[in-house]
Amino acid sequence: MAETVCWCSNISKKSIIEAIQNGAVSIDDIRKMTGACTLGRCKEMSPRKRCCSKEIMQLLNSYISS
């Protein structure tokens, strides 16, 4: 089962990583390429009860800096 990062748009960690591998370097790039972090309902839909942008930024930082 794929790990969900963005709950309101149902975007997986794999999709975020693929976007980064295909040139995404910012959260805006991730939004455009995947649709993640666009509906603004993660706080109510996520089991973490927070926006997904923190997880997306962590993925960006870990893949871009490596």
CSV table of C-alpha atoms in Angstrom, one decimal:
chain,number,residue,atom,x,y,z
A,1,MET,CA,0.0,0.0,0.0
A,2,ALA,CA,1.3,3.4,-0.9
A,3,GLU,CA,2.0,5.9,1.8
A,4,THR,CA,-0.3,8.9,1.5
A,5,VAL,CA,1.3,12.3,1.9
A,6,CYS,CA,-1.6,14.6,0.8
A,7,TRP,CA,-4.9,13.2,2.1
A,8,CYS,CA,-7.3,15.7,0.5
A,9,SER,CA,-5.9,15.0,-3.0
A,10,ASN,CA,-4.9,11.4,-2.3
A,11,ILE,CA,-1.3,11.9,-3.4
A,12,SER,CA,1.2,9.3,-2.4
A,13,LYS,CA,4.8,9.7,-1.3
A,14,LYS,CA,5.8,7.8,-4.5
A,15,SER,CA,4.1,10.5,-6.6
A,16,ILE,CA,5.9,13.3,-4.8
A,17,ILE,CA,9.3,11.6,-5.2
A,18,GLU,CA,8.6,11.0,-8.9
A,19,ALA,CA,7.8,14.7,-9.3
A,20,ILE,CA,11.1,15.6,-7.6
A,21,GLN,CA,13.0,13.2,-9.9
A,22,ASN,CA,11.2,14.8,-12.8
A,23,GLY,CA,12.4,18.3,-11.9
A,24,ALA,CA,10.2,19.7,-9.1
A,25,VAL,CA,12.3,21.9,-6.8
A,26,SER,CA,9.6,23.7,-4.9
A,27,ILE,CA,6.2,23.1,-3.3
A,28,ASP,CA,4.7,25.1,-6.2
A,29,ASP,CA,6.3,22.6,-8.6
A,30,ILE,CA,4.8,19.7,-6.6
A,31,ARG,CA,1.4,21.3,-6.7
A,32,LYS,CA,1.5,21.8,-10.4
A,33,MET,CA,2.9,18.3,-11.2
A,34,THR,CA,0.8,16.2,-8.7
A,35,GLY,CA,-2.2,18.3,-7.5
A,36,ALA,CA,-0.9,17.8,-3.9
A,37,CYS,CA,-1.5,20.6,-1.4
A,38,THR,CA,-4.2,22.3,-3.5
A,39,LEU,CA,-7.5,21.5,-1.9
A,40,GLY,CA,-6.7,22.7,1.7
A,41,ARG,CA,-8.5,19.9,3.5
A,42,CYS,CA,-5.6,17.8,4.8
A,43,LYS,CA,-6.1,19.2,8.4
A,44,GLU,CA,-9.5,17.6,8.5
A,45,MET,CA,-8.8,14.5,6.4
A,46,SER,CA,-5.3,13.5,7.5
A,47,PRO,CA,-4.8,11.3,10.6
A,48,ARG,CA,-2.0,13.7,11.5
A,49,LYS,CA,-4.6,16.6,11.6
A,50,ARG,CA,-2.3,19.0,9.8
A,51,CYS,CA,-1.5,20.3,6.3
A,52,CYS,CA,0.6,18.1,4.1
A,53,SER,CA,3.1,20.9,3.2
A,54,LYS,CA,5.4,20.0,6.0
A,55,GLU,CA,5.9,16.4,4.7
A,56,ILE,CA,6.2,17.6,1.1
A,57,MET,CA,8.9,20.1,2.2
A,58,GLN,CA,10.8,17.4,4.1
A,59,LEU,CA,10.8,15.2,0.9
A,60,LEU,CA,12.0,18.1,-1.2
A,61,ASN,CA,14.8,18.9,1.2
A,62,SER,CA,15.9,15.3,1.5
A,63,TYR,CA,15.9,14.6,-2.2
A,64,ILE,CA,17.3,17.9,-3.5
A,65,SER,CA,20.1,18.1,-1.0
A,66,SER,CA,21.3,14.5,-1.7
